[in-house]
PDB file of C-alpha atoms in Angstrom:
ATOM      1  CA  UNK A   1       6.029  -2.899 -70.482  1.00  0.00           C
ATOM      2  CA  UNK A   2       2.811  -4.707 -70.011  1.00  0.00           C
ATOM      3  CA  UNK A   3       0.317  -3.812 -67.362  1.00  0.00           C
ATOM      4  CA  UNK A   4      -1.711  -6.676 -65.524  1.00  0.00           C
ATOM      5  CA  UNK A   5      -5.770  -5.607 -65.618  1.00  0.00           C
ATOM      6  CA  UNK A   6      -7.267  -6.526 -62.773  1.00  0.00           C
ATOM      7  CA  UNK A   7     -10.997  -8.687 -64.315  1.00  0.00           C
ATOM      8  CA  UNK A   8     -12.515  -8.054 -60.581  1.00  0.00           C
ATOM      9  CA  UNK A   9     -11.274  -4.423 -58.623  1.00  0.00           C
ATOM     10  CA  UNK A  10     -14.179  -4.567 -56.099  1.00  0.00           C
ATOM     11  CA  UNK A  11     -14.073  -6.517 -52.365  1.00  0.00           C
ATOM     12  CA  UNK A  12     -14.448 -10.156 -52.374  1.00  0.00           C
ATOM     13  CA  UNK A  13     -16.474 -12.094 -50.497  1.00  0.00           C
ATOM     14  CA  UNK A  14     -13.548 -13.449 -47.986  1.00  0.00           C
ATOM     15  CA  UNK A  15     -12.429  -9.874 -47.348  1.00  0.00           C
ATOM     16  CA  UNK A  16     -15.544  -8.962 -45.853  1.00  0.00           C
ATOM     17  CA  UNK A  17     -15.778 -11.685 -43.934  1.00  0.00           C
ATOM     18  CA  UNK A  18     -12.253 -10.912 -42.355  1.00  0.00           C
ATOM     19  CA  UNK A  19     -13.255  -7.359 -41.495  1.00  0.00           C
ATOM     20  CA  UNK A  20     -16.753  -8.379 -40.077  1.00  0.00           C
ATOM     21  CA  UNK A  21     -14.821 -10.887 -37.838  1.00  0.00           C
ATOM     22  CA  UNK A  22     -11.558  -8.268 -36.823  1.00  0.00           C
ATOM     23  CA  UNK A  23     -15.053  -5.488 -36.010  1.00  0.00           C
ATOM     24  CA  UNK A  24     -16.863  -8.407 -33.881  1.00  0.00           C
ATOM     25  CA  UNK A  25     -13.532  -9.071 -31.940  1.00  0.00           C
ATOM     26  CA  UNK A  26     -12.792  -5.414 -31.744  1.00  0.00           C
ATOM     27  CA  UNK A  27     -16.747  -5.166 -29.846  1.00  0.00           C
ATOM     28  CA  UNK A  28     -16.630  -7.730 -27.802  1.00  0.00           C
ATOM     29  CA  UNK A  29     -13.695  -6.687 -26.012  1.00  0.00           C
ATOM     30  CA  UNK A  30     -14.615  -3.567 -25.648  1.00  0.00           C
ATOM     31  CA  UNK A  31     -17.857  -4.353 -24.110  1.00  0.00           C
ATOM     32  CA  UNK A  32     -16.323  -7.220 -22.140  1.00  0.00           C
ATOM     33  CA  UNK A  33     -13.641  -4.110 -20.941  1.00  0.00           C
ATOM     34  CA  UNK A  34     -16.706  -1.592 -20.268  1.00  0.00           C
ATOM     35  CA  UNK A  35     -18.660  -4.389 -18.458  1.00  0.00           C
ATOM     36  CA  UNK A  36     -16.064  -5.639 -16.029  1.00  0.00           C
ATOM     37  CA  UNK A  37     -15.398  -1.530 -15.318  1.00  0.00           C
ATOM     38  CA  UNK A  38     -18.809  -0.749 -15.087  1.00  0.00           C
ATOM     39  CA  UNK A  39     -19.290  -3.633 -12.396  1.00  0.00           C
ATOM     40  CA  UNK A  40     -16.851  -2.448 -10.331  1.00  0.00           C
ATOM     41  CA  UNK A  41     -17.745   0.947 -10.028  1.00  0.00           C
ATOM     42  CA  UNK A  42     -21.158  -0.518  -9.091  1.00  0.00           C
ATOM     43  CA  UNK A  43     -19.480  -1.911  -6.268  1.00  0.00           C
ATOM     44  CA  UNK A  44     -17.574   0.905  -5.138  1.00  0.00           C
ATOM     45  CA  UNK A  45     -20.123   3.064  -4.991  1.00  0.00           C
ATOM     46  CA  UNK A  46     -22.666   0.476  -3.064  1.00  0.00           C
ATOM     47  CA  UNK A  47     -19.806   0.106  -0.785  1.00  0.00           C
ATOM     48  CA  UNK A  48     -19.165   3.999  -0.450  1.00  0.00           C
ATOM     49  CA  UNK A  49     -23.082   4.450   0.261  1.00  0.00           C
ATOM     50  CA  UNK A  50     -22.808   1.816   3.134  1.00  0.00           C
ATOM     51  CA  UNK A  51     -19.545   3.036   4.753  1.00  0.00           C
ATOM     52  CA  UNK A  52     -21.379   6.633   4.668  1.00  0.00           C
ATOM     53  CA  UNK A  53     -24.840   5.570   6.540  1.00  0.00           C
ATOM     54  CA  UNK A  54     -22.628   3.931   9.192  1.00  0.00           C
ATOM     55  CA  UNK A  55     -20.163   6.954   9.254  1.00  0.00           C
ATOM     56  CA  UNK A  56     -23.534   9.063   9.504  1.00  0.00           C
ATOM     57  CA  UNK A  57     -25.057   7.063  12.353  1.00  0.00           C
ATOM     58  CA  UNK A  58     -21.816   7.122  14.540  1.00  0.00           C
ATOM     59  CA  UNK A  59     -21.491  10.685  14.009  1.00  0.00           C
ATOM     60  CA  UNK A  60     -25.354  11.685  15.140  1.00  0.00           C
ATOM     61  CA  UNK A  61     -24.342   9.547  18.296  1.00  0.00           C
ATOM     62  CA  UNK A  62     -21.461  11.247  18.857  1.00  0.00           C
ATOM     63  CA  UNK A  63     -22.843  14.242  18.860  1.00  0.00           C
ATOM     64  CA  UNK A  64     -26.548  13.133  20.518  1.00  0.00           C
ATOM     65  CA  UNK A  65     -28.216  14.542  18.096  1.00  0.00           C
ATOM     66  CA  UNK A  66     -32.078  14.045  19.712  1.00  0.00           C
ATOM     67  CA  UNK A  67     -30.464  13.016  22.915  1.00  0.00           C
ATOM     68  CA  UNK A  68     -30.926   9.517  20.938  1.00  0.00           C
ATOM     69  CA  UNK A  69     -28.121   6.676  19.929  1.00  0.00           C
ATOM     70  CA  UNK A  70     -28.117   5.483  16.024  1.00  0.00           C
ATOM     71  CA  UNK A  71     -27.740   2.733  13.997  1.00  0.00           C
ATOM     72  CA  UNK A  72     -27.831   0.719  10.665  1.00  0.00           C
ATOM     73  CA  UNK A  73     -29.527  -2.259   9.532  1.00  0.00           C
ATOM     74  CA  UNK A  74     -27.591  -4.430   7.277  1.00  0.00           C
ATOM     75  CA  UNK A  75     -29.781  -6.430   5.399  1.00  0.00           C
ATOM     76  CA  UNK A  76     -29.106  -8.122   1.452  1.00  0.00           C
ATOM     77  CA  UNK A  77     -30.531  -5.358  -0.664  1.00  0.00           C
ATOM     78  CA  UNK A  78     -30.882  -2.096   1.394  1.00  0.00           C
ATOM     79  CA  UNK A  79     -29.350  -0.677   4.083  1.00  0.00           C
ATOM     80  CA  UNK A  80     -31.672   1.083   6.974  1.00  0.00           C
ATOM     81  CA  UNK A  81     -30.639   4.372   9.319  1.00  0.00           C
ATOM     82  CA  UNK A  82     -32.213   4.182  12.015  1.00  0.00           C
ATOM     83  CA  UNK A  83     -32.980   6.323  15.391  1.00  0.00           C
ATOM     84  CA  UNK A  84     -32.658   4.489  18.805  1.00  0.00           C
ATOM     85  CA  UNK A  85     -31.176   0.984  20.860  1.00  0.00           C
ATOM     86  CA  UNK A  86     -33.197  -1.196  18.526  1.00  0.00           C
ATOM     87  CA  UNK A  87     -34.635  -1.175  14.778  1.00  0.00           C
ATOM     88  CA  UNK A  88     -38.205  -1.299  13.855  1.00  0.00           C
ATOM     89  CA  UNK A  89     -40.316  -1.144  11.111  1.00  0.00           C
ATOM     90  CA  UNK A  90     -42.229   0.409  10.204  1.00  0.00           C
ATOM     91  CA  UNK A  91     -40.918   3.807  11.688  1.00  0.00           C
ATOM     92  CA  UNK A  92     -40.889   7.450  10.124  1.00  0.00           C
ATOM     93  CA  UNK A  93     -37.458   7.838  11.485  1.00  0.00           C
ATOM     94  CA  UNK A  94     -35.808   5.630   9.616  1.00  0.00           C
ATOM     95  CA  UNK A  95     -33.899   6.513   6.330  1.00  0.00           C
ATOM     96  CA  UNK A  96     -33.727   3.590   3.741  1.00  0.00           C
ATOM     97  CA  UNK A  97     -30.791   3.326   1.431  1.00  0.00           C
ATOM     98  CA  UNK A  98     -31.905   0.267  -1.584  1.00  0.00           C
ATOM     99  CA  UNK A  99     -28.484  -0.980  -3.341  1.00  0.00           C
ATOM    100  CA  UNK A 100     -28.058  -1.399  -6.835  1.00  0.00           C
ATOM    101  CA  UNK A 101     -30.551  -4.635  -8.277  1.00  0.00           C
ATOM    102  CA  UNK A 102     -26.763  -6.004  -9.241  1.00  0.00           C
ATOM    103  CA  UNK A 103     -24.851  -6.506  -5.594  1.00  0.00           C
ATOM    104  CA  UNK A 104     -26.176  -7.944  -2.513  1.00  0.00           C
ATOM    105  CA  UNK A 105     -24.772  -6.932   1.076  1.00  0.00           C
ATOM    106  CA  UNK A 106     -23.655 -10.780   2.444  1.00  0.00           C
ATOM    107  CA  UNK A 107     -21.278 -12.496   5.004  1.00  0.00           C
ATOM    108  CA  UNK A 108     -22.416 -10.362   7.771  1.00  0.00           C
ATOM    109  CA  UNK A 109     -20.348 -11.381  10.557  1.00  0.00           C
ATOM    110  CA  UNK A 110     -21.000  -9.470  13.909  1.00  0.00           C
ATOM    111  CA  UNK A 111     -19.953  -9.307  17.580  1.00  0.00           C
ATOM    112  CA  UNK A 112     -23.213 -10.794  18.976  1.00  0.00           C
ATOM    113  CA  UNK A 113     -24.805 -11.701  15.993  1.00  0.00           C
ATOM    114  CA  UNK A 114     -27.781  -9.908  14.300  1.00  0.00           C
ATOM    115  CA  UNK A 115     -27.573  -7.356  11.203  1.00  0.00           C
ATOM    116  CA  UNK A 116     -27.508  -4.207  13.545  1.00  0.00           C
ATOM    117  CA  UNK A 117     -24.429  -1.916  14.287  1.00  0.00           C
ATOM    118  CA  UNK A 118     -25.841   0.391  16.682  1.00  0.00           C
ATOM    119  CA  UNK A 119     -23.193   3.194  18.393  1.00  0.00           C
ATOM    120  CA  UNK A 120     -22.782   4.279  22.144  1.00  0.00           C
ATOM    121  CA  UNK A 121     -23.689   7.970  23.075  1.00  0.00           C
ATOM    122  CA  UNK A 122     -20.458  10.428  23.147  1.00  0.00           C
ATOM    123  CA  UNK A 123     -17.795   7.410  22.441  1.00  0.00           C
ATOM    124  CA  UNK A 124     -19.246   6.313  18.848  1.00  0.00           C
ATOM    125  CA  UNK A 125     -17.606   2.834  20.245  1.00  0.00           C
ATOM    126  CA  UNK A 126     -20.075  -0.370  19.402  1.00  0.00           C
ATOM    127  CA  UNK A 127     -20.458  -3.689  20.382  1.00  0.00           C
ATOM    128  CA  UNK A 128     -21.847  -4.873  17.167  1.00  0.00           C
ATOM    129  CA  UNK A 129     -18.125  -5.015  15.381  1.00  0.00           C
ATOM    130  CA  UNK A 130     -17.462  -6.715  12.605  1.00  0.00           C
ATOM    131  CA  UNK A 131     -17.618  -6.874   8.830  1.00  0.00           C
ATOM    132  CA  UNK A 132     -19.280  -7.426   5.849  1.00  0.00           C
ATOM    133  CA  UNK A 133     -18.943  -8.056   2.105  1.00  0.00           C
ATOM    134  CA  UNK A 134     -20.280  -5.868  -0.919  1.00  0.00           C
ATOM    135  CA  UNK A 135     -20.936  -8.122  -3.550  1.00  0.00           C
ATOM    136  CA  UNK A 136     -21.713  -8.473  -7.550  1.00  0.00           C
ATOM    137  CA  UNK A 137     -24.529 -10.997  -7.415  1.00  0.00           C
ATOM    138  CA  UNK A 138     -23.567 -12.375 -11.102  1.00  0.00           C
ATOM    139  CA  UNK A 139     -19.599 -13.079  -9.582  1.00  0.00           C
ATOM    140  CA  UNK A 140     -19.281 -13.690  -5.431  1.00  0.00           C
ATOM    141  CA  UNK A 141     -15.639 -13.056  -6.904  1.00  0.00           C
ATOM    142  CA  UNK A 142     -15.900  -9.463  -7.089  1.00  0.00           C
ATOM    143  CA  UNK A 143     -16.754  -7.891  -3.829  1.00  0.00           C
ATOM    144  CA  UNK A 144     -15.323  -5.047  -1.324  1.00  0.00           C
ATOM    145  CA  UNK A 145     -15.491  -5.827   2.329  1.00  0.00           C
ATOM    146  CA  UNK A 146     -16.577  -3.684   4.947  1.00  0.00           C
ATOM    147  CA  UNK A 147     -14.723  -3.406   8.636  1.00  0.00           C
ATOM    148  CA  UNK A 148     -16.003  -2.145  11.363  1.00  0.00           C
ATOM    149  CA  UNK A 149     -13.993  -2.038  14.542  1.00  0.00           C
ATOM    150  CA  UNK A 150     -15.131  -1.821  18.350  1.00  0.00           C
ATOM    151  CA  UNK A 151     -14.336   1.727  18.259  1.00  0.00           C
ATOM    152  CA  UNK A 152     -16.711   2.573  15.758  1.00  0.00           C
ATOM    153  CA  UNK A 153     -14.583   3.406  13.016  1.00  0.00           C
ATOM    154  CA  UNK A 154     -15.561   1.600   9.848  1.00  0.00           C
ATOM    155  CA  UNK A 155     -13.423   0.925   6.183  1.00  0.00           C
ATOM    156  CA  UNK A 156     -13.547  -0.671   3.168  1.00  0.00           C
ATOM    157  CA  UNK A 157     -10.763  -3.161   2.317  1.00  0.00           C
TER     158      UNK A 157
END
């Protein structure tokens, strides 16, 4: 028997090129993967800090904390707490919440208007019902929407 010798045992030029392509697909969708997760869990939790400023204003009314009524300010990048029938600003009262530079607060829709949800003393009920969206400024696609009914109970959908 005869043994073939290999002239050349070492990688050739079109092998590398193969695995340097398979390792650039394997990266890209795995950063594609970890982008797409990472932007909604941006989302989520800009939508969770929202929900709990308006959950936290209805419940200080309910309870009159200050003998006062409470309410939120919805506007694109920040969301204000704030202590009486109407917002102003400046005030030392007020508690500002900034969102993440990546989502925007838009399609505020309202009973009456405005960007305020402010809650009735003892009933947490409010006249400013209504909803808004949470979403990823680089895709209006991906977005969580935020209910809140006459009673005063808000969700996210």
């Amino acid at each position: 028997m005869s043994k073939i010798k290999c002239q050349n045992p070492g990688i050739s030029l079109i092998e590398m090129i193969i695995v340097l392509a398979v390792g650039a697909v394997l990266v890209t969708a795995v950063v594609v993967s970890f982008s797409s997760f990472r932007n909604s869990k941006i989302i989520d939790v800009s939508a969770d800090q929202i929900l709990s400023v308006i959950n936290e204003a209805r419940v200080k009314t309910v309870s009159s904390e200050d003998y006062s009524r409470f309410g939120v300010r919805l506007e694109a990048n920040r969301v204000v707490f704030f202590k009486g029938d109407v917002f102003t600003e400046p005030n030392s009262s007020n508690i500002d919440t900034p969102l993440s530079s990546l989502v925007e607060i838009g399609n505020i829709s309202l009973n009456g208007g405005g960007a305020d949800i402010v809650f009735k003393k003892l009933t947490g009920k409010t006249s400013n019902y209504g909803s808004l969206r949470v979403r990823l400024k680089s895709d209006n696609n991906k977005y969580k929407t935020i209910s809140v009914k006459s009673t005063g109970v808000a969700n996210i959908q």
